[in-house]
């Protein structure tokens, strides 16, 4: 798929000068200019909404900031438009950062509502300031030029616009195929899995919000010098909705869908504005009605957009394995055999008047597999979440390698060497198994968004993929490297989760029902992997209902019932304990 994306970039790069020299009517060149500018804005929504899962109706407002900044500065100060581009981007980034810090902690419908409010506020601000020409806007903006060469609004402007668009597309494709891109793609599935991998979900949300705004700002700068006039109508809520509509129709999860959606809607809008009034016999914005119906139909019958029709017929080539010679990632210092790794001290979790975990205490030492067992509702998962930072304990302490981690967020605990799997498998279904597992090594890399977009992260990427392949082979899944994760059966999905956790180079591995869904041979393979990890000095906390597996591999068992510690000890002792036999194992054991 990566090769096909590169081919797409090359085709577009070759098409730009070819179209510029073809004898196309000026009308079509102008249409292509609009499509190019709209596509830039929509690409920001692909990153923000399609990939990151954040719905924003305020994208048009950022187009307005870029447009009004260059318009006002060139008209009133005589500053070069090439300089106003960066001033506008600075103002856009500042405003997007402020809005993002305020709104991106919201979830559900609050974020879209907040961006609607932001777009309306900026629209009325632009329309009521005398310095910005109120609703008439600013007129007489100069066209772009390089020295004595006037770029104008024709073919030279087309080459500039589409060259910038091509750079944006390449940068976005590079970003999505990177450590930072995998972190961004993990946002859509919620924060719990991403935070457990050491990812600061809020920071990445703000980052993509600002990045999408910058794409829009550049489009606004071009639009101002193309139209040579700006007014608030082009940056209101209607356009914000229209940009989102373009993204959905084209394929909100696909970079090339931005161009497809922007092109289709721009051309249809122009045609419908002429044809529909003739059919209706009266003037009006009937195209809005048609677009509304079309949006409902697309969402129902083609939720992945028009580009998905193209994408499903393109051959999917596996990623070239070019990381075999990459240097291995640095590994954290392991504790000495028998050293205390985890010390849970009277951990308590209350939900209102309900005590879910009642003063639980136990320890795990290096090279030890500890099983946390008990009937359903015993409080095992809550204890798990207290240890991993998903839930803050009401009181008590969790000591990890002699450091109090109580109250720390999951991502900070993950960075200290604790990795986990989940009771219900959490993964990114449309990424390959290799990419999902590489996500587990997020804390072991350092390259961020900008190096990814500039392709300055290749060496680190090879290291991460080398480690991901090693861990997959370690759990017996080496043949699934290039398989799409969503195509896996439940058993392989759970093994993939274990490989992802191992990619973090943990000191303590927490496995939440890893044998669920595994066949007998897979369970035996899992037992072998866990024994191997134990021999290497890794500590493991295991929540599991398969008592045969638990008794087979665990050194120590902690038994819970109704949130309390029933008993603990070696498996042989637990099997003979009458309290455990009655509460969980059954009298026949």
Coordinates of C-alpha atoms in Angstrom, one line a residue:
X1 CA 0.0 0.0 0.0
X2 CA 2.9 2.3 0.8
X3 CA 4.3 1.7 -2.8
X4 CA 0.9 2.6 -4.3
X5 CA 0.8 5.8 -2.3
X6 CA 4.2 6.8 -3.6
X7 CA 3.0 6.0 -7.1
X8 CA 0.0 8.3 -6.5
X9 CA 2.3 11.1 -5.5
X10 CA 4.4 10.6 -8.7
X11 CA 1.3 10.5 -10.9
X12 CA 0.1 13.8 -9.4
X13 CA 3.5 15.4 -9.6
X14 CA 3.7 14.5 -13.3
X15 CA 0.1 15.6 -14.0
X16 CA 0.5 19.2 -12.6
X17 CA 2.9 20.5 -15.4
X18 CA 1.0 18.5 -18.0
X19 CA -2.3 20.1 -17.1
X20 CA -0.7 23.5 -17.0
X21 CA 0.4 23.3 -20.6
X22 CA -2.8 21.7 -22.0
X23 CA -5.1 24.1 -23.9
X24 CA -7.8 23.8 -21.2
X25 CA -10.4 26.7 -21.0
X26 CA -9.7 29.3 -18.2
X27 CA -12.9 28.2 -16.5
X28 CA -11.5 24.7 -15.9
X29 CA -8.2 26.1 -14.7
X30 CA -10.1 28.2 -12.2
X31 CA -12.1 25.2 -11.1
X32 CA -9.0 23.2 -10.5
X33 CA -7.6 26.1 -8.5
X34 CA -10.6 26.0 -6.2
X35 CA -10.4 22.3 -5.9
X36 CA -6.8 22.5 -4.9
X37 CA -7.5 25.0 -2.2
X38 CA -10.5 23.2 -0.9
X39 CA -8.5 19.9 -0.9
X40 CA -5.9 21.4 1.5
X41 CA -8.6 22.3 4.0
X42 CA -10.2 18.9 3.7
X43 CA -6.9 17.1 4.1
X44 CA -6.8 18.7 7.5
X45 CA -10.2 17.1 8.3
X46 CA -8.9 13.7 7.0
X47 CA -6.2 13.9 9.7
X48 CA -8.4 15.4 12.4
X49 CA -11.7 13.5 11.8
X50 CA -11.0 10.5 9.6
X51 CA -7.8 9.4 11.4
X52 CA -8.0 11.0 14.8
X53 CA -11.8 10.7 15.3
X54 CA -12.3 14.3 16.2
X55 CA -15.3 16.1 14.5
X56 CA -14.8 19.8 13.9
X57 CA -17.0 22.3 12.1
X58 CA -14.6 25.1 12.6
X59 CA -12.2 24.4 9.8
X60 CA -13.5 27.3 7.7
X61 CA -12.7 29.8 10.5
X62 CA -9.0 28.9 10.2
X63 CA -9.2 29.5 6.4
X64 CA -10.5 32.9 7.3
X65 CA -7.6 33.7 9.7
X66 CA -5.1 32.9 6.9
X67 CA -7.1 34.9 4.3
X68 CA -7.8 38.0 6.5
X69 CA -4.2 38.1 7.8
X70 CA -2.7 38.4 4.4
X71 CA -5.4 40.7 3.1
X72 CA -5.1 43.2 5.9
X73 CA -1.3 43.2 6.1
X74 CA -0.8 43.6 2.4
X75 CA -3.4 46.3 2.1
X76 CA -2.3 48.3 5.1
X77 CA 1.4 47.7 5.6
X78 CA 2.7 46.7 2.2
X79 CA 4.3 43.5 3.7
X80 CA 5.2 40.9 1.1
X81 CA 2.5 38.2 0.8
X82 CA 5.2 35.6 1.1
X83 CA 5.8 36.9 4.6
X84 CA 2.2 37.2 5.5
X85 CA 1.8 33.5 4.8
X86 CA 4.0 32.7 7.8
X87 CA 2.4 35.5 10.0
X88 CA -1.0 34.0 9.2
X89 CA 0.2 30.5 10.0
X90 CA 1.5 31.8 13.3
X91 CA -1.8 33.5 14.2
X92 CA -3.7 30.4 13.1
X93 CA -1.5 28.1 15.2
X94 CA -1.9 30.3 18.3
X95 CA -5.7 30.5 18.0
X96 CA -5.9 26.7 17.2
X97 CA -3.8 25.9 20.2
X98 CA -5.9 28.1 22.5
X99 CA -9.2 26.6 21.1
X100 CA -7.7 23.1 21.3
X101 CA -6.6 23.4 24.9
X102 CA -10.1 24.5 25.8
X103 CA -12.2 22.1 23.7
X104 CA -10.2 18.9 23.2
X105 CA -10.7 17.7 26.7
X106 CA -14.4 17.4 25.8
X107 CA -15.9 14.2 24.4
X108 CA -19.0 13.1 22.6
X109 CA -21.1 15.9 21.1
X110 CA -19.4 18.7 23.1
X111 CA -16.4 19.0 20.8
X112 CA -18.5 19.5 17.6
X113 CA -20.7 22.0 19.4
X114 CA -17.6 23.9 20.7
X115 CA -16.1 24.1 17.2
X116 CA -19.5 25.4 15.9
X117 CA -19.4 28.1 18.5
X118 CA -15.8 28.9 17.6
X119 CA -16.7 29.2 13.9
X120 CA -19.7 31.4 14.6
X121 CA -17.8 33.7 16.9
X122 CA -15.0 34.3 14.4
X123 CA -17.6 34.8 11.6
X124 CA -19.4 37.6 13.5
X125 CA -16.1 39.1 14.7
X126 CA -14.9 39.4 11.0
X127 CA -18.3 40.8 10.0
X128 CA -18.4 43.5 12.7
X129 CA -14.9 44.9 12.7
X130 CA -14.5 48.2 10.8
X131 CA -10.8 47.4 10.2
X132 CA -11.8 44.2 8.3
X133 CA -14.4 45.9 6.2
X134 CA -17.4 44.4 8.1
X135 CA -19.6 42.1 5.9
X136 CA -18.3 43.8 2.7
X137 CA -14.8 42.5 3.5
X138 CA -11.5 43.7 2.1
X139 CA -11.1 44.5 -1.6
X140 CA -8.2 45.2 -4.0
X141 CA -5.8 42.5 -2.7
X142 CA -2.8 42.1 -4.9
X143 CA -2.2 38.8 -6.7
X144 CA 0.9 36.8 -5.8
X145 CA 4.1 37.5 -7.7
X146 CA 7.8 36.4 -7.8
X147 CA 9.9 39.5 -8.7
X148 CA 8.4 40.9 -11.8
X149 CA 6.5 37.7 -12.6
X150 CA 2.8 38.0 -11.8
X151 CA 1.4 34.6 -10.8
X152 CA -2.2 35.9 -11.3
X153 CA -5.2 33.6 -11.2
X154 CA -4.4 31.2 -14.1
X155 CA -2.0 28.4 -14.9
X156 CA 0.9 29.7 -12.8
X157 CA -1.4 29.9 -9.8
X158 CA -2.6 26.3 -10.6
X159 CA 1.0 25.0 -10.5
X160 CA 1.6 26.8 -7.2
X161 CA -1.6 25.6 -5.6
X162 CA -1.2 22.0 -6.6
X163 CA 2.5 21.9 -5.8
X164 CA 1.6 22.9 -2.3
X165 CA -1.2 20.4 -2.2
X166 CA 1.2 17.7 -3.4
X167 CA 3.6 18.6 -0.6
X168 CA 0.7 18.4 2.0
X169 CA -0.4 15.0 0.7
X170 CA 3.2 13.6 0.8
X171 CA 3.7 15.0 4.3
X172 CA 0.4 13.6 5.6
X173 CA 1.1 10.1 4.1
X174 CA 4.6 10.2 5.7
X175 CA 3.1 11.2 9.0
X176 CA 0.5 8.4 9.0
X177 CA 3.2 5.8 8.3
X178 CA 5.3 6.6 11.4
X179 CA 5.5 6.3 15.1
X180 CA 3.6 9.5 15.6
X181 CA 1.1 8.5 12.9
X182 CA 0.3 5.2 14.7
X183 CA -0.2 7.1 17.9
X184 CA -2.7 9.5 16.1
X185 CA -4.5 6.5 14.6
X186 CA -4.9 5.0 18.0
X187 CA -7.0 8.0 19.2
X188 CA -10.1 7.0 17.3
X189 CA -10.5 3.9 19.4
X190 CA -10.6 5.8 22.7
X191 CA -7.8 6.7 25.1
X192 CA -7.4 3.7 27.3
X193 CA -5.3 1.5 25.0
X194 CA -3.3 4.5 23.7
X195 CA -2.5 5.7 27.2
X196 CA -1.5 2.2 28.2
X197 CA 1.1 2.3 25.3
X198 CA 2.6 5.5 26.8
X199 CA 0.8 7.9 24.4
X200 CA -0.3 11.3 25.6
X201 CA -3.7 11.3 23.8
X202 CA -4.4 14.9 24.7
X203 CA -1.1 16.2 23.3
X204 CA -1.7 14.3 20.1
X205 CA -5.2 15.6 19.8
X206 CA -4.0 19.2 20.2
X207 CA -1.2 18.5 17.7
X208 CA -3.5 17.3 14.9
X209 CA -6.0 20.1 15.6
X210 CA -3.3 22.7 15.1
X211 CA -1.9 20.9 12.1
X212 CA -5.3 20.7 10.4
X213 CA -5.8 24.4 11.2
X214 CA -2.4 25.2 9.5
X215 CA -3.5 23.3 6.3
X216 CA -6.6 25.5 6.3
X217 CA -4.6 28.7 6.9
X218 CA -2.4 28.1 3.8
X219 CA -5.6 27.5 1.8
X220 CA -7.0 30.8 3.1
X221 CA -3.8 32.7 2.1
X222 CA -4.1 31.3 -1.4
X223 CA -7.8 32.0 -1.6
X224 CA -7.3 35.7 -0.7
X225 CA -4.8 36.3 -3.4
X226 CA -6.7 34.2 -5.9
X227 CA -10.1 36.0 -5.4
X228 CA -8.3 39.4 -4.6
X229 CA -11.1 40.0 -2.1
X230 CA -12.2 38.4 1.2
X231 CA -15.4 38.6 3.2
X232 CA -16.9 36.6 6.0
X233 CA -19.3 34.6 3.9
X234 CA -16.5 32.3 2.7
X235 CA -15.5 31.4 6.3
X236 CA -18.8 30.9 8.1
X237 CA -20.5 27.8 9.5
X238 CA -22.0 26.9 6.1
X239 CA -18.5 26.4 4.6
X240 CA -17.4 24.5 7.7
X241 CA -20.1 22.0 7.1
X242 CA -19.4 21.9 3.4
X243 CA -15.7 21.1 4.1
X244 CA -16.8 18.2 6.4
X245 CA -19.2 17.1 3.7
X246 CA -16.4 17.0 1.1
X247 CA -14.3 14.9 3.5
X248 CA -17.1 12.4 4.1
X249 CA -18.1 12.0 0.5
X250 CA -14.5 11.6 -0.7
X251 CA -13.5 9.3 2.1
X252 CA -12.8 10.9 5.4
X253 CA -10.2 8.3 6.3
X254 CA -8.2 8.6 3.1
X255 CA -5.7 11.3 2.0
X256 CA -6.7 11.0 -1.6
X257 CA -10.4 11.1 -0.6
X258 CA -9.9 14.8 0.2
X259 CA -9.2 15.6 -3.4
X260 CA -12.0 13.3 -4.7
X261 CA -14.5 14.9 -2.3
X262 CA -13.4 18.5 -2.9
X263 CA -13.4 18.0 -6.7
X264 CA -16.8 16.3 -6.8
X265 CA -18.6 18.8 -4.6
X266 CA -17.1 21.8 -6.3
X267 CA -18.1 20.7 -9.7
X268 CA -21.5 19.5 -8.6
X269 CA -22.2 22.7 -6.8
X270 CA -21.5 24.8 -9.8
X271 CA -23.7 22.6 -12.1
X272 CA -26.6 22.3 -9.6
X273 CA -26.7 26.1 -9.0
X274 CA -27.5 26.4 -12.7
X275 CA -29.7 23.4 -13.3
X276 CA -31.9 23.2 -10.2
X277 CA -33.4 26.8 -10.5
X278 CA -34.3 25.9 -14.1
X279 CA -36.0 22.8 -13.1
X280 CA -37.8 24.4 -10.1
X281 CA -38.7 27.5 -12.1
X282 CA -37.5 29.8 -9.3
X283 CA -34.1 30.8 -7.8
X284 CA -32.9 29.4 -4.5
X285 CA -30.1 27.3 -2.9
X286 CA -31.6 24.0 -3.9
X287 CA -28.1 22.4 -4.1
X288 CA -28.0 22.4 -0.3
X289 CA -31.1 20.1 -0.2
X290 CA -29.5 17.8 -2.8
X291 CA -26.2 17.7 -0.8
X292 CA -28.1 16.9 2.4
X293 CA -29.8 13.9 0.8
X294 CA -26.6 12.8 -0.8
X295 CA -24.8 12.9 2.5
X296 CA -27.4 10.7 4.2
X297 CA -27.1 8.2 1.3
X298 CA -23.3 8.2 1.5
X299 CA -23.3 7.6 5.2
X300 CA -25.8 4.8 4.9
X301 CA -24.5 2.9 1.8
X302 CA -20.8 4.1 1.5
X303 CA -19.6 5.1 4.9
X304 CA -15.9 5.0 3.9
X305 CA -16.5 7.4 1.0
X306 CA -16.0 7.2 -2.7
X307 CA -12.2 6.6 -2.5
X308 CA -12.9 3.3 -0.8
X309 CA -14.4 2.1 -4.1
X310 CA -11.0 2.7 -5.7
X311 CA -8.9 1.5 -2.8
X312 CA -10.6 -1.9 -2.6
X313 CA -9.6 -2.7 -6.2
X314 CA -6.0 -1.6 -5.8
X315 CA -3.5 -4.4 -5.2
X316 CA -2.2 -4.4 -1.6
X317 CA 1.5 -5.1 -1.5
X318 CA 3.1 -6.0 1.8
X319 CA 5.6 -3.5 3.3
X320 CA 9.1 -4.3 2.2
X321 CA 11.1 -5.9 5.0
X322 CA 14.0 -3.5 5.1
X323 CA 14.8 -3.4 8.8
X324 CA 16.8 -6.6 9.3
X325 CA 20.0 -4.8 9.6
X326 CA 18.7 -2.1 11.9
X327 CA 20.3 -1.6 15.3
X328 CA 18.3 -3.1 18.2
X329 CA 16.5 -0.8 20.5
X330 CA 18.0 0.0 23.8
X331 CA 16.6 -2.2 26.6
X332 CA 15.8 -1.0 30.2
X333 CA 17.8 -2.4 33.1
X334 CA 16.2 -5.5 34.6
X335 CA 15.9 -6.1 38.3
X336 CA 17.9 -8.8 39.9
X337 CA 16.3 -12.2 40.3
X338 CA 14.0 -12.2 43.3
X339 CA 14.0 -8.4 43.7
X340 CA 10.7 -6.8 44.7
X341 CA 9.0 -5.4 41.6
X342 CA 5.4 -4.7 42.6
X343 CA 4.1 -4.0 46.1
X344 CA 0.4 -3.4 46.4
X345 CA -0.3 -2.0 49.9
X346 CA -3.9 -1.9 51.1
X347 CA -5.3 -0.7 47.8
X348 CA -8.9 0.4 48.1
X349 CA -11.4 1.5 45.4
X350 CA -14.8 3.0 46.2
X351 CA -17.5 3.9 43.8
X352 CA -19.8 6.0 45.9
X353 CA -20.9 3.7 48.6
X354 CA -19.7 0.5 46.8
X355 CA -16.4 -0.9 47.8
X356 CA -15.0 -2.6 44.7
X357 CA -11.6 -3.4 46.1
X358 CA -11.2 -3.6 49.9
X359 CA -7.7 -3.1 51.1
X360 CA -5.9 -5.6 48.9
X361 CA -2.2 -6.2 49.5
X362 CA 0.2 -8.5 47.6
X363 CA 3.7 -8.5 46.1
X364 CA 5.4 -9.7 42.9
X365 CA 9.1 -10.4 42.6
X366 CA 11.4 -10.5 39.6
X367 CA 11.0 -13.7 37.6
X368 CA 7.7 -14.6 39.3
X369 CA 4.3 -15.3 37.7
X370 CA 1.5 -14.3 40.0
X371 CA -2.1 -15.3 39.2
X372 CA -4.9 -13.0 40.3
X373 CA -8.0 -15.2 40.4
X374 CA -11.5 -15.2 41.7
X375 CA -15.1 -15.5 40.5
X376 CA -16.7 -12.9 38.3
X377 CA -17.3 -9.7 40.1
X378 CA -14.5 -10.4 42.6
X379 CA -12.7 -7.1 41.7
X380 CA -9.8 -8.5 39.7
X381 CA -10.2 -6.0 36.8
X382 CA -10.6 -3.1 39.1
X383 CA -7.4 -4.1 40.9
X384 CA -5.7 -4.4 37.5
X385 CA -6.9 -0.9 36.6
X386 CA -5.6 0.5 39.9
X387 CA -2.2 -0.9 39.3
X388 CA -2.0 0.3 35.7
X389 CA -3.3 3.8 36.5
X390 CA -6.6 3.6 34.7
X391 CA -8.3 4.2 38.0
X392 CA -6.9 6.2 40.9
X393 CA -7.1 4.3 44.2
X394 CA -9.3 5.8 46.9
X395 CA -6.5 5.0 49.3
X396 CA -3.5 2.7 49.6
X397 CA -0.3 2.6 47.7
X398 CA 1.1 0.9 44.6
X399 CA 4.9 0.6 44.7
X400 CA 6.6 -0.3 41.4
X401 CA 10.4 -0.9 41.7
X402 CA 10.5 1.1 44.9
X403 CA 8.6 4.1 43.4
X404 CA 5.1 5.1 44.5
X405 CA 3.1 5.2 41.3
X406 CA -0.3 5.7 42.9
X407 CA -2.2 8.4 41.1
X408 CA 0.1 8.5 38.0
X409 CA -1.6 8.3 34.6
X410 CA -1.3 5.1 32.6
X411 CA 1.2 6.6 30.1
X412 CA 3.6 7.5 32.8
X413 CA 3.4 4.1 34.4
X414 CA 4.0 2.5 31.0
X415 CA 7.1 4.6 30.6
X416 CA 8.4 3.1 33.8
X417 CA 8.3 -0.4 32.5
X418 CA 4.7 -1.8 33.0
X419 CA 2.8 -3.1 30.0
X420 CA -0.6 -4.7 29.8
X421 CA -3.2 -6.5 27.6
X422 CA -6.9 -6.0 27.9
X423 CA -9.8 -8.3 28.8
X424 CA -11.5 -7.3 25.5
X425 CA -8.9 -7.0 22.8
X426 CA -8.1 -3.4 21.9
X427 CA -6.4 -2.9 18.5
X428 CA -6.5 -0.7 15.4
X429 CA -8.3 -3.0 13.0
X430 CA -7.3 -1.3 9.8
X431 CA -3.6 -1.4 10.5
X432 CA -1.4 -4.5 9.9
X433 CA -0.4 -6.8 12.7
X434 CA 3.2 -5.4 12.4
X435 CA 2.0 -1.8 12.8
X436 CA -0.2 -2.7 15.8
X437 CA 2.6 -4.4 17.6
X438 CA 5.1 -1.5 16.8
X439 CA 2.6 0.7 18.6
X440 CA 3.7 -1.0 21.8
X441 CA 7.2 0.3 21.3
X442 CA 6.0 3.9 21.3
X443 CA 7.9 4.9 24.5
X444 CA 11.1 3.5 23.1
X445 CA 11.1 6.0 20.2
X446 CA 11.4 9.7 20.1
X447 CA 10.7 11.0 16.6
X448 CA 7.6 13.2 16.5
X449 CA 5.3 14.7 14.0
X450 CA 7.7 17.1 12.1
X451 CA 10.5 14.5 11.6
X452 CA 7.8 12.1 10.3
X453 CA 6.4 14.6 7.8
X454 CA 9.9 15.4 6.6
X455 CA 10.8 11.7 6.4
X456 CA 13.7 12.2 8.9
X457 CA 12.6 9.2 11.0
X458 CA 13.5 6.3 8.8
X459 CA 16.3 4.9 11.0
X460 CA 14.1 4.8 14.1
X461 CA 11.2 3.3 12.2
X462 CA 13.3 0.4 11.1
X463 CA 14.3 -0.2 14.7
X464 CA 10.7 -0.2 15.8
X465 CA 9.6 -2.6 13.1
X466 CA 12.6 -4.9 13.8
X467 CA 11.5 -5.1 17.4
X468 CA 7.9 -5.6 16.5
X469 CA 8.8 -8.5 14.2
X470 CA 11.0 -10.0 16.9
X471 CA 8.2 -10.0 19.4
X472 CA 5.7 -11.4 16.9
X473 CA 8.1 -14.3 16.2
X474 CA 8.6 -14.7 19.9
X475 CA 4.9 -15.5 20.4
X476 CA 4.7 -17.7 17.2
X477 CA 3.0 -15.1 15.0
X478 CA 5.8 -14.4 12.6
X479 CA 3.8 -15.3 9.5
X480 CA 1.1 -12.7 10.3
X481 CA 3.3 -9.6 9.9
X482 CA 1.4 -8.1 7.0
X483 CA -2.1 -9.4 7.8
X484 CA -4.7 -6.7 8.6
X485 CA -5.3 -7.0 12.3
X486 CA -9.1 -6.9 11.9
X487 CA -9.0 -10.1 9.9
X488 CA -7.5 -12.2 12.7
X489 CA -9.4 -14.7 14.8
X490 CA -9.7 -14.1 18.5
X491 CA -6.8 -16.3 19.5
X492 CA -4.2 -14.6 17.2
X493 CA -5.6 -11.2 18.3
X494 CA -4.8 -12.0 21.9
X495 CA -1.3 -13.2 21.0
X496 CA -0.8 -10.0 19.0
X497 CA -1.7 -8.0 22.1
X498 CA 0.9 -9.9 24.1
X499 CA 3.5 -9.2 21.4
X500 CA 2.5 -5.5 21.5
X501 CA 3.0 -5.4 25.3
X502 CA 6.4 -7.1 25.0
X503 CA 7.4 -4.4 22.5
X504 CA 7.4 -1.9 25.4
X505 CA 10.3 -3.9 27.0
X506 CA 8.4 -4.2 30.3
X507 CA 9.7 -5.2 33.7
X508 CA 6.2 -6.2 34.7
X509 CA 3.7 -7.7 32.2
X510 CA 0.0 -7.7 33.1
X511 CA -2.1 -10.1 31.2
X512 CA -5.9 -9.8 31.4
X513 CA -7.4 -13.2 30.5
X514 CA -4.9 -13.9 27.7
X515 CA -6.1 -17.5 27.1
X516 CA -9.7 -16.5 26.4
X517 CA -10.5 -17.6 22.8
X518 CA -7.4 -19.7 22.4
X519 CA -7.4 -23.3 21.3
X520 CA -5.7 -26.0 23.3
X521 CA -2.4 -25.9 21.2
X522 CA -2.4 -22.1 21.4
X523 CA -2.8 -22.2 25.1
X524 CA 0.2 -24.6 25.4
X525 CA 2.2 -22.2 23.1
X526 CA 1.1 -19.3 25.4
X527 CA 2.3 -21.3 28.5
X528 CA 5.6 -21.9 26.8
X529 CA 6.0 -18.2 26.0
X530 CA 5.2 -17.2 29.6
X531 CA 7.7 -19.7 31.0
X532 CA 10.3 -18.4 28.7
X533 CA 9.6 -14.8 29.8
X534 CA 9.8 -15.9 33.4
X535 CA 13.2 -17.6 32.8
X536 CA 14.4 -14.3 31.3
X537 CA 13.6 -12.5 34.6
X538 CA 10.3 -10.9 33.7
X539 CA 7.6 -10.6 36.3
X540 CA 4.0 -11.4 35.2
X541 CA 0.6 -10.6 36.8
X542 CA -2.0 -12.9 35.3
X543 CA -5.8 -12.6 35.5
X544 CA -7.2 -15.8 34.1
X545 CA -10.2 -18.1 34.4
X546 CA -8.5 -21.1 32.9
X547 CA -7.5 -22.9 36.1
X548 CA -5.5 -25.6 34.2
X549 CA -3.3 -22.9 32.7
X550 CA -3.1 -20.9 36.0
X551 CA -2.1 -24.0 38.1
X552 CA 0.4 -25.0 35.4
X553 CA 2.5 -21.8 35.1
X554 CA 1.9 -19.6 38.2
X555 CA 4.3 -19.5 41.2
X556 CA 1.9 -17.7 43.5
X557 CA -1.8 -17.1 43.5
X558 CA -3.8 -14.2 44.9
X559 CA -7.5 -15.1 45.4
X560 CA -10.2 -12.4 45.6
X561 CA -13.9 -12.6 46.5
X562 CA -16.3 -9.7 46.6
X563 CA -13.4 -7.2 46.4
X564 CA -11.6 -8.7 49.4
X565 CA -8.5 -10.8 49.6
X566 CA -9.6 -14.3 50.3
X567 CA -6.2 -15.9 50.6
X568 CA -2.9 -16.2 48.8
X569 CA -0.1 -18.7 48.4
X570 CA 1.5 -21.3 46.0
X571 CA -0.9 -23.1 43.7
X572 CA -0.7 -26.4 45.6
X573 CA -1.7 -24.7 48.8
X574 CA -4.6 -22.8 47.1
X575 CA -5.9 -26.0 45.5
X576 CA -6.3 -27.5 48.9
X577 CA -7.7 -24.4 50.7
X578 CA -11.4 -25.2 51.6
X579 CA -12.4 -21.5 51.3
X580 CA -11.1 -21.4 47.7
X581 CA -12.6 -24.7 46.8
X582 CA -16.0 -23.5 48.0
X583 CA -15.8 -20.0 46.5
X584 CA -14.2 -20.6 43.2
X585 CA -12.5 -23.9 42.2
X586 CA -15.4 -26.1 43.3
X587 CA -15.4 -29.0 45.7
X588 CA -14.5 -31.5 43.1
X589 CA -11.0 -30.0 42.8

